[in-house]
XYZ file of C-alpha atoms in Angstrom:
536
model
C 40.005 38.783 1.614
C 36.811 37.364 -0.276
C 34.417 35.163 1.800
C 34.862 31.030 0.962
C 32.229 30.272 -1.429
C 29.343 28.273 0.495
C 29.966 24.418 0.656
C 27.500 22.792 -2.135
C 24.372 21.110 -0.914
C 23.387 17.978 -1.711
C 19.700 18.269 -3.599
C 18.055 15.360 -0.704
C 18.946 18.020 2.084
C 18.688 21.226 0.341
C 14.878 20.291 -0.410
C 14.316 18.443 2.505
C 10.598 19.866 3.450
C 10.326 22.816 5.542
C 6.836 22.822 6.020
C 3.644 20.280 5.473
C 3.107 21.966 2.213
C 5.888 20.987 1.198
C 5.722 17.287 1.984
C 4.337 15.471 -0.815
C 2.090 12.398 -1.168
C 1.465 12.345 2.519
C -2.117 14.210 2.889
C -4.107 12.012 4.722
C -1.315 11.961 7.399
C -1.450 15.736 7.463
C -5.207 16.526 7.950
C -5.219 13.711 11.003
C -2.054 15.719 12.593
C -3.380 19.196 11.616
C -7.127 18.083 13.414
C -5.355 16.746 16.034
C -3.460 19.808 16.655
C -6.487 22.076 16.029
C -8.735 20.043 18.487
C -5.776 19.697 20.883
C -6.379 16.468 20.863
C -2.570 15.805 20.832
C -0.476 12.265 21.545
C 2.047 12.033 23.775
C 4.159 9.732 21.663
C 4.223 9.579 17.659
C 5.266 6.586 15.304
C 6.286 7.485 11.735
C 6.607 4.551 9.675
C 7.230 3.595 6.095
C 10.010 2.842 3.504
C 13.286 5.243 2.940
C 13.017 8.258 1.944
C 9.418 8.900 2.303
C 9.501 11.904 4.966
C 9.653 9.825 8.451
C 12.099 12.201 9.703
C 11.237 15.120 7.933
C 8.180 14.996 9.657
C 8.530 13.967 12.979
C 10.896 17.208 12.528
C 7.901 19.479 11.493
C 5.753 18.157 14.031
C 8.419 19.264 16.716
C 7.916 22.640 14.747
C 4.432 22.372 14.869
C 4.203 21.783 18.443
C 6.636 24.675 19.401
C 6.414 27.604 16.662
C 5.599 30.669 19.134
C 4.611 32.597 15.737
C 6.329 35.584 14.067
C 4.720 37.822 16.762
C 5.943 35.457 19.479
C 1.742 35.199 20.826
C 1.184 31.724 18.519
C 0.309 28.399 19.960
C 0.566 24.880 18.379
C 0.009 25.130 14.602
C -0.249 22.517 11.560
C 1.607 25.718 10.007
C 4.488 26.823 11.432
C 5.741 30.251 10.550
C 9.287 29.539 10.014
C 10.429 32.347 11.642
C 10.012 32.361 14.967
C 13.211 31.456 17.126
C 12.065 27.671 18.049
C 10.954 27.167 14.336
C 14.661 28.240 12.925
C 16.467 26.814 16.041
C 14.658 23.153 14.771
C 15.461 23.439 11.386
C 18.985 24.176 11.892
C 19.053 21.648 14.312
C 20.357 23.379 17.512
C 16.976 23.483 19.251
C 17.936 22.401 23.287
C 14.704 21.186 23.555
C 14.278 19.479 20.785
C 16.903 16.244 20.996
C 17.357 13.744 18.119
C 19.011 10.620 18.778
C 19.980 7.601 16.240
C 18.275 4.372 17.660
C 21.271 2.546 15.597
C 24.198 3.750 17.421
C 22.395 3.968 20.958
C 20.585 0.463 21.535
C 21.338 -0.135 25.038
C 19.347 0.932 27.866
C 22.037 3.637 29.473
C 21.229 5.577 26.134
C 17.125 5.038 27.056
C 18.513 6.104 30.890
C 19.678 8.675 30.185
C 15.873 9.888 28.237
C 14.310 9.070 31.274
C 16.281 10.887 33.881
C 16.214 13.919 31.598
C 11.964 14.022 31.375
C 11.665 14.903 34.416
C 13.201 18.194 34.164
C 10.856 20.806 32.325
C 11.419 22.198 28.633
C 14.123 25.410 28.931
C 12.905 27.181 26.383
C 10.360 25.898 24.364
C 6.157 24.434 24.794
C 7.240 21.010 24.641
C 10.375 18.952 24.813
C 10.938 16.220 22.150
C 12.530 13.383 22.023
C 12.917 12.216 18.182
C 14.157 8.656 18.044
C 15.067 7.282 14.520
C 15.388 4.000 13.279
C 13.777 2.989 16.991
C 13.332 -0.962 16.125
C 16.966 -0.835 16.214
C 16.826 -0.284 20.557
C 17.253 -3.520 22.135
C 14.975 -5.513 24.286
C 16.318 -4.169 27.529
C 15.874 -0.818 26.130
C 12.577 -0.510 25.333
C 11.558 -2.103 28.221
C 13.151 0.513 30.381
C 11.287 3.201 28.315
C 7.570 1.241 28.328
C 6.452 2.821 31.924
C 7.920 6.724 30.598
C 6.016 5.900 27.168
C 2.970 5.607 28.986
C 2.634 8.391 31.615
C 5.511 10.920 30.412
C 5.078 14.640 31.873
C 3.043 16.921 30.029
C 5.851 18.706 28.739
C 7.311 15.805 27.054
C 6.456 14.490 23.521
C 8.359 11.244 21.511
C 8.579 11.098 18.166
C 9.413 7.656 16.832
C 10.791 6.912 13.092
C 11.715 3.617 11.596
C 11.595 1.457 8.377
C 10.744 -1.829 10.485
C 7.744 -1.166 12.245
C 7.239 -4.897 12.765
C 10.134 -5.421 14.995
C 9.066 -2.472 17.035
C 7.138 -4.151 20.450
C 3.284 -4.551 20.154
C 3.909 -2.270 23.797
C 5.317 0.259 22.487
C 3.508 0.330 19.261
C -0.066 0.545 21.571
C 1.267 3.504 23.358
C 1.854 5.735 20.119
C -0.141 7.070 17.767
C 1.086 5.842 14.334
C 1.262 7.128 11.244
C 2.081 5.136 7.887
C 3.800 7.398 5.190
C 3.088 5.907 1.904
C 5.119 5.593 -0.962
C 5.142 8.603 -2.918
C 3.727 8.474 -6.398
C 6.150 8.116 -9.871
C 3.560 11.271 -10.915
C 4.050 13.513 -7.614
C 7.754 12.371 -7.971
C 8.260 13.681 -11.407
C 6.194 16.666 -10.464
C 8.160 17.633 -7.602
C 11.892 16.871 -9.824
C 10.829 19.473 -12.057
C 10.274 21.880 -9.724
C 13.850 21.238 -8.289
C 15.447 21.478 -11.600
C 13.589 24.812 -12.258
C 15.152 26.204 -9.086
C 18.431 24.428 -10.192
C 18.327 26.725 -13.242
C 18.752 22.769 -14.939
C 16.729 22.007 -18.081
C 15.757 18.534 -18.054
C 13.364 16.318 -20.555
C 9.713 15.252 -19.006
C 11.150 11.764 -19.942
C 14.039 11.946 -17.742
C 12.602 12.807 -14.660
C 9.893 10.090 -15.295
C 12.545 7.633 -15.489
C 14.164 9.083 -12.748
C 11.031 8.757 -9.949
C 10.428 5.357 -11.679
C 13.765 4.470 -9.963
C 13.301 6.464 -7.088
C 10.494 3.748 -6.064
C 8.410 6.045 -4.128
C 11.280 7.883 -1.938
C 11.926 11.530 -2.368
C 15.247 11.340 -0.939
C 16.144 8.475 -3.153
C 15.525 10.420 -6.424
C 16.740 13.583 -5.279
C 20.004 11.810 -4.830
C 19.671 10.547 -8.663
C 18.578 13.789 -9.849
C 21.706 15.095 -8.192
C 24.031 12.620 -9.992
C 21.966 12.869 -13.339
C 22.865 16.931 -13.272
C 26.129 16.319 -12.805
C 26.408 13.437 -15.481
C 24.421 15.717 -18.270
C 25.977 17.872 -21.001
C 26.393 21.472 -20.844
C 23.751 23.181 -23.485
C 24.045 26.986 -23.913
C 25.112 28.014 -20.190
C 23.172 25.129 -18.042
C 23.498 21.554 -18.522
C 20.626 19.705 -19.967
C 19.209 16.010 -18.335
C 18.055 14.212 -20.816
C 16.113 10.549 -20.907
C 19.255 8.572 -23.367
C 21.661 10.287 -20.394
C 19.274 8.804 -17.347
C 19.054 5.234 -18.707
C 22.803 5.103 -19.530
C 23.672 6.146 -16.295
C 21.221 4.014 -14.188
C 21.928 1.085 -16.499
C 18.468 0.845 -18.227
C 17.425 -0.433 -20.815
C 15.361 2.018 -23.634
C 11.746 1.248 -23.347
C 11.168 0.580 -26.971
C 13.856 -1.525 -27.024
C 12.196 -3.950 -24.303
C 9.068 -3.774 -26.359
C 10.948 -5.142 -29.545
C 12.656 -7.857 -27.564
C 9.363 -8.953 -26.320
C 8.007 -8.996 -29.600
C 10.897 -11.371 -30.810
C 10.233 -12.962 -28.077
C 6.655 -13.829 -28.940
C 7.874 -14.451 -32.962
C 9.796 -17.377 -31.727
C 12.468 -15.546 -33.903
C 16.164 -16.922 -31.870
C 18.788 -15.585 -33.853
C 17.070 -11.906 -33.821
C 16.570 -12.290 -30.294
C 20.293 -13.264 -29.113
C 21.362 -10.642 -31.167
C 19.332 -7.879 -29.752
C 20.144 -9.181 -26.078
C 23.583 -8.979 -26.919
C 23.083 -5.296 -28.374
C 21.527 -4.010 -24.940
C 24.522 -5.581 -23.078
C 26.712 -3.996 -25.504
C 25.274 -0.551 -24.645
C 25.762 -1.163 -20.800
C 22.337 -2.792 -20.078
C 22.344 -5.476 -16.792
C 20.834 -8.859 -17.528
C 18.729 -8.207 -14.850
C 17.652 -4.742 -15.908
C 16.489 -6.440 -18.738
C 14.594 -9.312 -17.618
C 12.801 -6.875 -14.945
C 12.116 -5.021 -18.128
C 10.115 -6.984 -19.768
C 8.032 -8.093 -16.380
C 7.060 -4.888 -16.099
C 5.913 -4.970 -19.725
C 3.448 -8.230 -19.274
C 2.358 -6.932 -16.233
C 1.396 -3.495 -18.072
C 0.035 -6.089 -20.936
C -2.015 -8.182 -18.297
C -2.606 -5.097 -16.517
C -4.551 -3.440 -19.873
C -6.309 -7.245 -20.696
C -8.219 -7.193 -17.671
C -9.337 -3.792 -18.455
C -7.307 -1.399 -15.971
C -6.527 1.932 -17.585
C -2.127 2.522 -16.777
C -1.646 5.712 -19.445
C 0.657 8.179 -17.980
C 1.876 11.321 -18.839
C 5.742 9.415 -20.326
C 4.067 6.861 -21.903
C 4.322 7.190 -25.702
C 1.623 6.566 -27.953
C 3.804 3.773 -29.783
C 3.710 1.752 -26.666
C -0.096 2.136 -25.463
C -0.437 0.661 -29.153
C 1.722 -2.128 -28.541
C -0.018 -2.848 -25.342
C -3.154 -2.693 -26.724
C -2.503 -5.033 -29.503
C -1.103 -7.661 -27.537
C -4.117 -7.591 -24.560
C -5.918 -8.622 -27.673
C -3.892 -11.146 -29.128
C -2.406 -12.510 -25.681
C -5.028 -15.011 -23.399
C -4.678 -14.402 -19.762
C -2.740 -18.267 -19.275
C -0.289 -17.418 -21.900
C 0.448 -13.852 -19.973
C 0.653 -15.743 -16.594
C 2.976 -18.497 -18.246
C 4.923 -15.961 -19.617
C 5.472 -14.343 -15.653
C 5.663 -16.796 -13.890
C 9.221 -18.257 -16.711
C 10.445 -14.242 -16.304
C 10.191 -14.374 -12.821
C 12.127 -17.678 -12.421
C 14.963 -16.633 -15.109
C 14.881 -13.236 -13.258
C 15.724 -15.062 -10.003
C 18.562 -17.160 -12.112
C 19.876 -13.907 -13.243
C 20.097 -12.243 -10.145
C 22.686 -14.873 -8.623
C 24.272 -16.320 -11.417
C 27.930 -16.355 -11.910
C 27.279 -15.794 -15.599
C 24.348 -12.980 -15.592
C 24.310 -12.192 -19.437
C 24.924 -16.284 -20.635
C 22.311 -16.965 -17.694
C 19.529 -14.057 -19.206
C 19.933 -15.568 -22.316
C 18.951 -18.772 -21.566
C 16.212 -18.124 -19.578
C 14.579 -15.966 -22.352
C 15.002 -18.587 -24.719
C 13.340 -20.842 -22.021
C 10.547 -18.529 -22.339
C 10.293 -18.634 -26.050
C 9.897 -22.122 -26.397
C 7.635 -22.386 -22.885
C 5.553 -19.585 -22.110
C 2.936 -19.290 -25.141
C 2.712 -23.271 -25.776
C -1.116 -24.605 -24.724
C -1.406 -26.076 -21.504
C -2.901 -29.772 -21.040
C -6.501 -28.963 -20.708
C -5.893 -27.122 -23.946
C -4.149 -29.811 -25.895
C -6.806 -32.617 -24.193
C -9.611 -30.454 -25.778
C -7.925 -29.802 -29.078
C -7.193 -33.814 -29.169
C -10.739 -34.685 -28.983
C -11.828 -32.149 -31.151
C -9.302 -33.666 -33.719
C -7.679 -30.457 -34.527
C -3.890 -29.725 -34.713
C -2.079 -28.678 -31.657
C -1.819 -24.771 -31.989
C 0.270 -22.438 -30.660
C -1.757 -19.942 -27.914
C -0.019 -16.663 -28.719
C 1.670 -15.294 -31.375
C 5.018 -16.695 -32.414
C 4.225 -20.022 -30.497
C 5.943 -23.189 -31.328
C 3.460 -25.997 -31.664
C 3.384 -28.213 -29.281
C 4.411 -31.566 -29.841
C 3.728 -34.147 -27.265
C 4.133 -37.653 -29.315
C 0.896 -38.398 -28.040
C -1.556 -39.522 -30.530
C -5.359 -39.055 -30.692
C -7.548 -39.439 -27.262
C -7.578 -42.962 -27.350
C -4.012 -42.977 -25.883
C -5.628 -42.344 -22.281
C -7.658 -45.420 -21.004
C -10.003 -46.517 -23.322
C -12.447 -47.751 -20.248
C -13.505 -47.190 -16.768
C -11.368 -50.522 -16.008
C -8.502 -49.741 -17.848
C -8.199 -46.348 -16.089
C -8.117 -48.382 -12.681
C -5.268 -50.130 -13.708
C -3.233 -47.461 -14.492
C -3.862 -45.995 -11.153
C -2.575 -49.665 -9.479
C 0.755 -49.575 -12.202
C 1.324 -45.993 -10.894
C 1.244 -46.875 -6.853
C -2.072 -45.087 -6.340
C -3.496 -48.284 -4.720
C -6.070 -46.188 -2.532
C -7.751 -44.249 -5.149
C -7.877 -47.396 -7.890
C -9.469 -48.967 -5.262
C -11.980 -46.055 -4.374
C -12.542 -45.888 -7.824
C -13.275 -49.582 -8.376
C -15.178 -49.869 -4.580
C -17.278 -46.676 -4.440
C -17.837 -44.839 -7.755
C -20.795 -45.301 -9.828
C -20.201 -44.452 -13.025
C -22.841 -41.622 -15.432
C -20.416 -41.374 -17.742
C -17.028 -41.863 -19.058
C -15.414 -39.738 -21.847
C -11.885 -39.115 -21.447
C -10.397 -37.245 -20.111
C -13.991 -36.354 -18.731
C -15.672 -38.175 -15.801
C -19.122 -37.594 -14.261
C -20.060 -39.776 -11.364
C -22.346 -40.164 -8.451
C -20.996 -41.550 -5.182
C -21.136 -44.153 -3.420
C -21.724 -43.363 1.192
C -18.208 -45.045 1.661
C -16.587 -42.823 -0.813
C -14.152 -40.230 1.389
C -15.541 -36.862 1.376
C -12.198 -35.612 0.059
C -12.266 -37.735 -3.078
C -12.790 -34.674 -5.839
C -9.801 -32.727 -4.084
C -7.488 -35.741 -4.765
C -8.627 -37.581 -7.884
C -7.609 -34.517 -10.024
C -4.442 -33.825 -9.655
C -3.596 -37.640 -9.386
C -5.280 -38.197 -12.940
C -3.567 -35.284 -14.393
C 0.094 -37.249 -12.928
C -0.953 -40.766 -13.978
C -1.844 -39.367 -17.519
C 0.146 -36.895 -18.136
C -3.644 -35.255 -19.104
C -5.874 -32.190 -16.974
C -9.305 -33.789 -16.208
C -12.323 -32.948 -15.425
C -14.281 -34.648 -13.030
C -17.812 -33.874 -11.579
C -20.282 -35.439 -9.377
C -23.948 -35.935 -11.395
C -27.599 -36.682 -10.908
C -27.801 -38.518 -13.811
C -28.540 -42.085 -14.089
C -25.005 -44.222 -13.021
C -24.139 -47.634 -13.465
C -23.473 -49.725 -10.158
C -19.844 -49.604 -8.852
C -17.226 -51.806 -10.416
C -17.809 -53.630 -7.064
C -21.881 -53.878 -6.718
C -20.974 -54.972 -10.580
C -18.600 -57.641 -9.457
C -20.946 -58.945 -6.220
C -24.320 -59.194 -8.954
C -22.271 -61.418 -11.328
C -21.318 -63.624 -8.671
C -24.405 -63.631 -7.305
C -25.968 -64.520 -10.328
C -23.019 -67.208 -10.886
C -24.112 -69.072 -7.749
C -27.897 -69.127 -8.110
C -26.940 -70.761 -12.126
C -24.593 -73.112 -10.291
C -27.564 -73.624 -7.568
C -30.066 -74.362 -10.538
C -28.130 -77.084 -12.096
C -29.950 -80.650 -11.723
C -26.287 -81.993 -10.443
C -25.427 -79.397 -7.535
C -29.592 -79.792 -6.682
C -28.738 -83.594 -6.393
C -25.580 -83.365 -3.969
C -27.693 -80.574 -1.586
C -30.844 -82.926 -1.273
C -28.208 -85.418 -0.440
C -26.240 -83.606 1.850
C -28.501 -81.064 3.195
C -25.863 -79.920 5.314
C -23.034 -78.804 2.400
C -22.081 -75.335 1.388
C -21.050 -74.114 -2.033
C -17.105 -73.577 -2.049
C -16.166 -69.987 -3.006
C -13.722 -71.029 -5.380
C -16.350 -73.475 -7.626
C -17.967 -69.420 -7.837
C -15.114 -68.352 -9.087
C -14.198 -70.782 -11.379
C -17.470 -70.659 -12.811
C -17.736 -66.448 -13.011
C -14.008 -66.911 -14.899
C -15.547 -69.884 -17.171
């Protein structure tokens, strides 16, 4: 009888890396363990952090190869190379090593599981250099737990080594984190991604576009494991060609759900149009074809960040990106200003959160995109202010803009004087700052909505920090307002004070009022005969 065929692989563990070569975007982790290990300047305990699918495991399991491999002659010490060979190399990668015990921090949390660690240390290694202790997913130990390991984390034997894994590093104990050396895998790169896929597929005797696997480590988000695990469904969801199926970029978005990157560029160019019907319509296409909402609206973030990204001068080619769509970007960084672009992301990232919990996703994305049409590229108030007083009509600051229309009519709307301004502020509650504004600001010049001034010692020092945005909510109106050396007017108070002043030395100087005081030297002037006499 024939031999069963061998039970298929998935790609994540049939490429899992079986050596540091192998283990991509992680260099600078590498040289510091392969120095370390060359200097025998080695830690007793190791944390491996970082997102999924990065390698955490994969290398706390090398390094328990590194520390161990004996060599193919059986003479080798601790190497940054393991041979792969040797009996404690192949007894770790198959997982059967007796010294070398792995344990899942999720489904052992208490501290009998950490127990039963400690009791074991003690006894030497029975066949390898070092026994290890990998612990994955640690953070997930509970408090009791790690406390009971703290005092064998600090002074284990000699023979003993931990090796530490988890996704959370910041619910791992500052203790324990000060008693490992740590290293932080990074995310690995869309580039090295796509680099490595096609080297899989190769193997795989599986053709597959450059596009494809671009979009597929675009997904993958910087985890190996993650994209190996879409490769593996993207192979089996291609089409046979002539004797080996064929992955190409139409099959990878249908199956993730994405939408086609030129068609995200022409709904953003609607978008920008203003054109409504032409934009519902091509929404309602990409839905059609099996495109989420919210695959869509993270669509075209992606494509004003890449815009903003190109505006302030940062170079983003790649190797997928077509020459069509460096155009496109290019032509809008020119046409685009930077508050228009951070209008526009700031209204995708709001209708991207209504997407993502609405009971209605694709009724939802369309209104927030027509939100966006209608709000994203109109001028903001400093821009209609200046545009105002300039006399000019209120433009549109991108392409496709709707004008802006306000119902406000020319500057003279906002208050006309220093005075009137005050009284808005006392309408509007703001009794405080009308009556910092009347008490303690000397006036160098008024020219809505512009306002230099110089101030006056009982003026708060926080006066600038609050006057601005209050202006901007009493007149609807962005401001600008600056202190000045020029030559002011006295306060609206000082102002007030001279004219009565000046109204009681006339009232003094009148032959009738001299009269009474000779005759009375004793009287006072009543307050209210000033008054009476400033109002006359």
């Amino acid at each position: 009888m024939s031999d069963s065929p061998q039970p298929y692989r998935v790609l994540a563990r049939k490429y899992r890396p079986r050596s540091f070569h192998e283990l991509i975007g992680q260099d600078a982790m590498v040289q510091t363990l392969g120095n370390a290990i060359r200097r025998g300047r080695l830690a007793h305990a190791f944390l491996m952090t970082g997102v999924r699918g990065v390698g955490k495991t994969s290398t706390a399991r090398l390094i328990a190869k590194a520390l161990n491999c004996i060599g193919a002659d059986g003479q080798g010490g601790p190497t940054i190379d393991p041979c792969g060979v040797c009996e404690p190399c192949t007894a770790i990668a198959e997982g059967r090593h007796i010294d070398v015990v792995e344990m899942d921090a999720a489904s052992h949390t208490g501290v009998d599981d950490v127990r039963e660690i400690i009791e074991a240390v003690r006894y030497a290694a029975v066949s390898a250099r070092y026994k290890i202790y990998i612990i994955d997913e640690v953070h997930m130990l509970s408090k009791n737990a790690f406390n009971a390991l703290l005092k064998t984390l600090e002074e284990p034997p000699a023979h003993v080594k931990f090796l530490f894994a988890t996704t959370e590093v910041n619910k791992v104990p500052v203790t324990v984190l000060s008693r490992c050396q740590r290293f932080d895998l990074r995310r690995i790169p869309a580039d090295l991604l796509a680099s490595h896929f096609a080297h899989v597929v190769e193997a795989e005797q599986v053709a597959a576009e450059p596009d494809a696997l671009s979009l597929i480590a675009q997904a993958a988000e910087g985890s190996a494991r993650d994209g190996l695990s879409i490769l593996d469904q993207a192979i089996a969801h291609a089409e046979m060609g002539e004797g080996e199926p064929v992955v190409t970029a139409a099959q990878v978005r249908d199956m993730l759900g994405l939408s086609d990157r030129g068609a995200v560029r022409r709904l953003l160019g609607l978008l920008l149009a203003g054109d409504t019907a032409a934009l519902l319509v091509a929404v309602r296409d990409q839905y059609a074809l099996g495109v989420e909402p919210l695959a869509l609206m993270r669509g075209l973030m992606e494509l004003v960040h890449a815009v903003t990204l190109v505006k302030a001068g940062r170079d983003i080619a790649s190797p997928g990106q077509s020459a069509e769509e460096r155009d496109a970007l290019a032509d809008w960084a020119s046409q685009i200003g930077f508050a228009p672009l951070h209008r526009l992301w700031q209204l995708l990232v709001k209708g991207h959160d209504e997407v993502a919990s609405a009971v209605l996703p694709i009724e939802s994305c369309e209104m927030a995109l027509l939100r966006v049409m209608h709000a994203a590229t109109m001028p903001d108030p400093g821009e209609i202010a200046r545009m105002l007083r300039e006399g000019g009509p209120l433009a549109a600051a991108a392409p496709g803009a709707v004008a802006a229309t306000t119902g406000a009519g020319p500057a003279a709307q906002l208050p006309a004087t220093f005075p009137d301004l005050i009284e808005a502020f006392w309408q509007r509650g703001k009794g405080q700052l009308a009556q910092e504004l009347h008490d303690s600001v000397a006036l160098v010049r008024y020219a809505p909505p512009e306002i230099d001034y110089r101030a006056a010692p009982s003026l708060s020092a926080d006066f600038a920090a609050r006057i601005v945005p209050a202006l901007k909510e009493v007149t609807g109106v962005a401001w600008r307002v600056a202190q000045s050396d020029g030559e002011a007017q006295p306060t609206l108070l000082a102002q007030e004070q001279a004219a009565q002043a000046n109204a009681r030395a006339t009232i003094l100087e009148t032959p009738v009022v001299k009269a009474a005081m000779a005759a009375f030297p004793d009287a006072e002037l009543d307050d209210r005969l000033e008054q009476w006499s400033v109002g006359q």
